[in-house]
Amino acid sequence: MRLAGKTAFITGAGSGLGRAAAERFAAEGATVVGADIDYDGVQETVDAIDGEAAAHELDVRDFEAFRDAIDATAEEYGLDILLNNAGIMHEATPMESLDHGMLDRLIDINVKGVWNGTAAALPHLKDQESGSIVNTASLAGVIGSPNYSGYSLTKGAVVNLTRAVAAEAGPDGVRVNAVCPGVTETSMPKGDRSEEEWEEIASRMAEEYPLRRLGQPEDVANAMLFLASDEADWITGETLVIDGGFSCA
Ligand code: NAD
């Protein structure tokens, strides 16, 4: 069991990558505390876990609430891993047409949400001189994604925040890394499309990936698990691209 005896706090655990990570981490022995703005979703994730797990309703934009949830977790279970995973994206749109309200929302959730979680967890992790923070950035944070400038902006910020905090908190025994997934089949890229419509789009997109398929949530959860675990004990400030080879082609 690669996470035996550890507690992981996971945001966006109500669906997609966060849910897959919650299940994977729990299967490796972690106590999982899931948090999401969608309480029903995160409760469903927790209910499906066979082991110690708890659900919190949390909007990652709310620093005080984030700090309260982290403090309560640290007190009840301890805190070893923070997975800053909650995020949103926007409709494909030329940069100059992106609604400024949407831009603010993207920055508040995708960037400040990661900031808030990190700032809330660091005092605990530094005190115990150990801990691993994993941030969900995106391939869009390391390559330019046409018509997704707002999303790319926020994910690029997460990549460099990861490096900055890794450099800052390393001497205190805290590691900070990021995963950068390519298109992975969750409700985020699927949106409101019908299953039939999505399958057609997905098979067209898959042709652009050297491994000829899109990502599955488990592909990303496996990489999150590695970075969270002691197997990555000398890895910090790293961004791990998980994209079926898309960015090397
Ligand atoms: P998803 O929509 O299935 O899951 C996102 C979760 O975040 C949802 O449960 C949602 O309720 C939660 N959330 C949204 N706003 C929140 C807030 N303010 N506070 C707390 N929770 C909030 O999408 P996903 O694909 O699982 O996305 C997870 C992360 O992975 C995101 O950061 C996303 O940007 C990133 N990502 C996804 C892909 C992909 O193709 N699916 C690729 C690269 C990166």
XYZ file of C-alpha atoms and ligand atoms in Angstrom:
293
model
C 0.000 0.000 0.000
C 1.734 3.112 -1.273
C -0.151 5.637 0.892
C -0.705 3.576 4.040
C -1.072 5.754 7.119
C -1.353 8.983 5.106
C -4.231 11.447 4.798
C -4.993 13.165 1.508
C -7.191 16.247 1.108
C -8.544 16.351 -2.455
C -10.457 19.237 -4.042
C -12.814 18.707 -6.947
C -13.345 15.200 -5.570
C -16.991 15.196 -6.645
C -16.281 14.057 -10.183
C -13.727 13.328 -12.889
C -10.041 13.393 -11.993
C -10.636 14.245 -8.330
C -12.975 11.295 -7.898
C -10.537 8.943 -9.674
C -7.707 10.176 -7.433
C -9.845 9.741 -4.311
C -10.587 6.131 -5.267
C -6.964 5.406 -6.243
C -5.465 7.000 -3.131
C -7.948 5.158 -0.887
C -7.115 1.853 -2.593
C -3.478 2.537 -1.675
C -4.370 2.923 1.995
C -4.891 6.679 2.359
C -7.563 8.295 4.453
C -9.290 10.543 1.921
C -10.963 13.849 2.709
C -12.792 14.978 -0.403
C -13.970 18.537 -0.949
C -16.118 20.001 -3.672
C -18.572 22.825 -4.268
C -20.907 19.988 -5.340
C -21.630 18.314 -2.013
C -23.759 15.497 -3.472
C -20.947 14.619 -5.862
C -18.254 14.456 -3.210
C -20.525 12.543 -0.845
C -21.080 9.992 -3.631
C -17.319 9.671 -4.073
C -16.825 9.138 -0.345
C -19.697 6.641 -0.103
C -18.025 4.481 -2.750
C -14.742 4.342 -0.819
C -14.113 1.246 1.228
C -12.038 2.799 4.007
C -11.705 5.959 6.077
C -13.090 8.932 4.120
C -14.957 12.190 4.694
C -16.707 14.770 2.523
C -16.672 18.564 2.785
C -18.716 21.089 0.877
C -16.147 23.701 -0.082
C -15.795 26.537 -2.549
C -12.033 26.802 -3.097
C -12.436 30.556 -3.654
C -13.247 30.994 0.036
C -9.907 31.051 1.864
C -11.377 31.072 5.389
C -13.558 28.054 4.629
C -10.610 26.286 2.988
C -8.431 26.937 6.029
C -11.163 25.679 8.368
C -11.547 22.455 6.363
C -7.779 21.874 6.259
C -7.378 22.644 9.970
C -10.227 20.268 10.865
C -8.687 17.541 8.687
C -5.252 18.009 10.238
C -6.726 17.834 13.708
C -8.873 14.756 13.097
C -6.697 12.668 10.771
C -3.416 14.494 10.243
C -2.486 15.918 6.837
C 0.129 14.521 4.460
C -1.113 15.212 0.926
C -3.030 18.067 -0.663
C -4.346 17.583 -4.187
C -5.407 20.991 -5.523
C -7.550 19.689 -8.340
C -10.819 21.681 -8.516
C -11.038 23.702 -11.698
C -13.196 25.033 -14.498
C -12.705 25.828 -18.156
C -14.492 28.056 -20.663
C -16.068 27.631 -24.071
C -13.640 27.877 -26.987
C -13.515 31.553 -27.860
C -11.050 34.026 -29.373
C -9.065 35.776 -26.655
C -10.594 39.192 -27.290
C -14.133 37.797 -26.927
C -13.708 36.056 -23.587
C -16.127 37.600 -21.132
C -14.242 39.437 -18.363
C -16.546 38.000 -15.715
C -15.544 34.531 -16.934
C -11.882 35.529 -16.843
C -12.267 36.566 -13.190
C -14.007 33.277 -12.382
C -11.204 31.298 -14.031
C -8.554 33.170 -12.066
C -10.504 32.920 -8.801
C -11.092 29.162 -9.027
C -8.127 27.813 -11.024
C -5.415 30.064 -9.577
C -6.597 31.509 -6.287
C -8.198 28.170 -5.382
C -4.762 26.529 -5.625
C -3.221 29.457 -3.762
C -5.802 29.184 -0.988
C -5.325 25.455 -0.477
C -1.559 25.755 -0.504
C -1.552 28.647 1.973
C -3.932 26.748 4.257
C -1.948 23.491 4.188
C 1.625 24.793 4.350
C 1.660 25.707 8.054
C 0.702 22.102 8.932
C 3.104 20.486 6.468
C 6.001 22.771 7.418
C 5.415 22.117 11.120
C 5.694 18.372 10.641
C 8.530 18.832 8.103
C 6.890 16.592 5.522
C 4.116 16.653 2.998
C 3.295 16.526 -0.676
C 1.183 18.988 -2.631
C 0.050 18.022 -6.121
C -1.586 20.646 -8.320
C -3.723 19.810 -11.323
C -2.523 22.158 -14.046
C -3.014 21.175 -17.701
C -1.256 20.629 -20.989
C -2.798 24.038 -21.732
C -0.475 25.424 -19.047
C 2.684 24.396 -20.883
C 1.711 24.741 -24.565
C -0.414 27.418 -26.226
C -4.029 26.372 -26.644
C -5.784 28.457 -29.303
C -9.191 29.776 -28.177
C -8.512 28.721 -24.591
C -6.344 31.707 -23.613
C -8.132 32.330 -20.320
C -7.813 28.701 -19.258
C -4.182 28.560 -20.463
C -3.373 31.699 -18.486
C -4.605 30.118 -15.273
C -2.935 26.753 -15.809
C 0.380 28.407 -16.724
C 0.104 30.285 -13.438
C -0.413 27.003 -11.579
C 2.730 25.547 -13.192
C 4.883 28.444 -12.039
C 3.241 28.731 -8.627
C 4.173 25.053 -8.239
C 7.839 25.857 -8.925
C 7.891 28.894 -6.643
C 6.329 27.118 -3.673
C 8.508 24.043 -4.267
C 11.614 26.216 -4.009
C 10.255 27.998 -0.951
C 8.952 25.011 1.015
C 11.589 22.425 0.063
C 13.857 23.289 3.002
C 10.880 22.526 5.274
C 10.496 19.033 3.804
C 7.451 19.866 1.659
C 7.297 18.792 -2.004
C 5.110 20.538 -4.587
C 4.479 19.146 -8.077
C 1.959 19.539 -10.876
C 0.292 17.234 -13.358
C -0.486 18.492 -16.847
C -3.061 16.243 -18.477
C -4.059 16.365 -22.116
C -7.727 15.853 -22.947
C -9.071 13.327 -20.470
C -12.592 11.931 -20.653
C -14.479 13.669 -17.857
C -17.487 15.949 -17.836
C -15.139 18.889 -18.446
C -14.358 18.283 -22.127
C -17.643 16.422 -22.721
C -19.763 19.385 -21.608
C -23.429 19.123 -22.569
C -22.791 16.997 -25.658
C -24.718 13.790 -26.200
C -22.751 10.551 -25.806
C -22.917 10.000 -29.573
C -21.669 13.491 -30.378
C -18.867 13.195 -27.820
C -17.720 9.817 -29.147
C -17.389 11.244 -32.620
C -15.385 14.246 -31.388
C -13.281 12.073 -29.079
C -12.325 9.626 -31.827
C -11.350 12.535 -34.110
C -9.251 14.105 -31.321
C -7.643 10.761 -30.490
C -6.091 10.683 -33.978
C -3.895 13.634 -32.933
C -2.454 11.665 -30.011
C 0.468 9.310 -30.777
C -1.089 6.692 -28.468
C -4.344 7.125 -30.443
C -6.643 7.559 -27.487
C -7.701 10.299 -25.089
C -6.835 10.064 -21.407
C -8.963 8.249 -18.865
C -9.265 9.646 -15.315
C -7.273 6.642 -14.019
C -4.302 7.577 -16.248
C -4.052 10.901 -14.466
C -4.848 9.500 -11.010
C -1.903 7.101 -11.358
C 0.467 10.005 -11.981
C -1.027 11.967 -9.091
C -0.503 8.931 -6.872
C 3.152 8.669 -7.854
C 3.846 12.347 -7.138
C 1.925 12.206 -3.859
C 3.727 9.092 -2.647
C 7.157 8.635 -1.075
C 8.321 7.102 -4.361
C 8.656 10.693 -5.585
C 10.626 11.705 -2.512
C 13.326 13.590 -4.452
C 10.986 15.165 -6.996
C 9.740 18.686 -6.420
C 8.825 21.667 -8.595
C 8.194 19.224 -11.451
C 5.361 19.342 -13.963
C 4.476 15.908 -15.254
C 2.807 15.964 -18.652
C 0.328 13.104 -19.138
C -0.893 13.401 -22.691
C -0.474 10.194 -24.667
C 2.431 11.861 -26.440
C 0.420 14.803 -27.839
C 3.041 17.425 -27.027
C 5.976 15.465 -28.440
C 4.468 14.922 -31.889
P -14.860 17.916 -13.692
O -15.693 19.049 -14.142
O -15.347 16.530 -13.859
O -14.418 18.111 -12.173
C -14.135 19.370 -11.627
C -14.654 19.370 -10.197
O -14.290 20.631 -9.605
C -16.183 19.260 -10.129
O -16.554 18.239 -9.213
C -16.625 20.635 -9.657
O -17.809 20.623 -8.887
C -15.418 21.079 -8.850
N -15.363 22.538 -8.687
C -15.573 23.487 -9.623
N -15.495 24.702 -9.073
C -15.228 24.533 -7.759
C -15.044 25.413 -6.660
N -15.129 26.738 -6.820
N -14.770 24.889 -5.450
C -14.703 23.538 -5.283
N -14.904 22.654 -6.265
C -15.149 23.151 -7.495
O -13.489 18.093 -14.508
P -12.103 17.297 -14.417
O -11.719 17.006 -15.792
O -12.145 16.220 -13.426
O -11.170 18.485 -13.898
C -10.348 18.374 -12.752
C -9.114 19.235 -12.961
O -8.374 18.717 -14.072
C -9.408 20.685 -13.306
O -8.496 21.523 -12.617
C -9.160 20.753 -14.797
O -8.817 22.045 -15.221
C -8.027 19.769 -14.933
N -7.804 19.231 -16.274
C -8.764 18.480 -16.892
C -8.506 17.978 -18.153
C -9.528 17.155 -18.904
O -9.391 17.009 -20.126
N -10.516 16.589 -18.231
C -7.282 18.224 -18.782
C -6.332 18.991 -18.118
C -6.592 19.472 -16.854
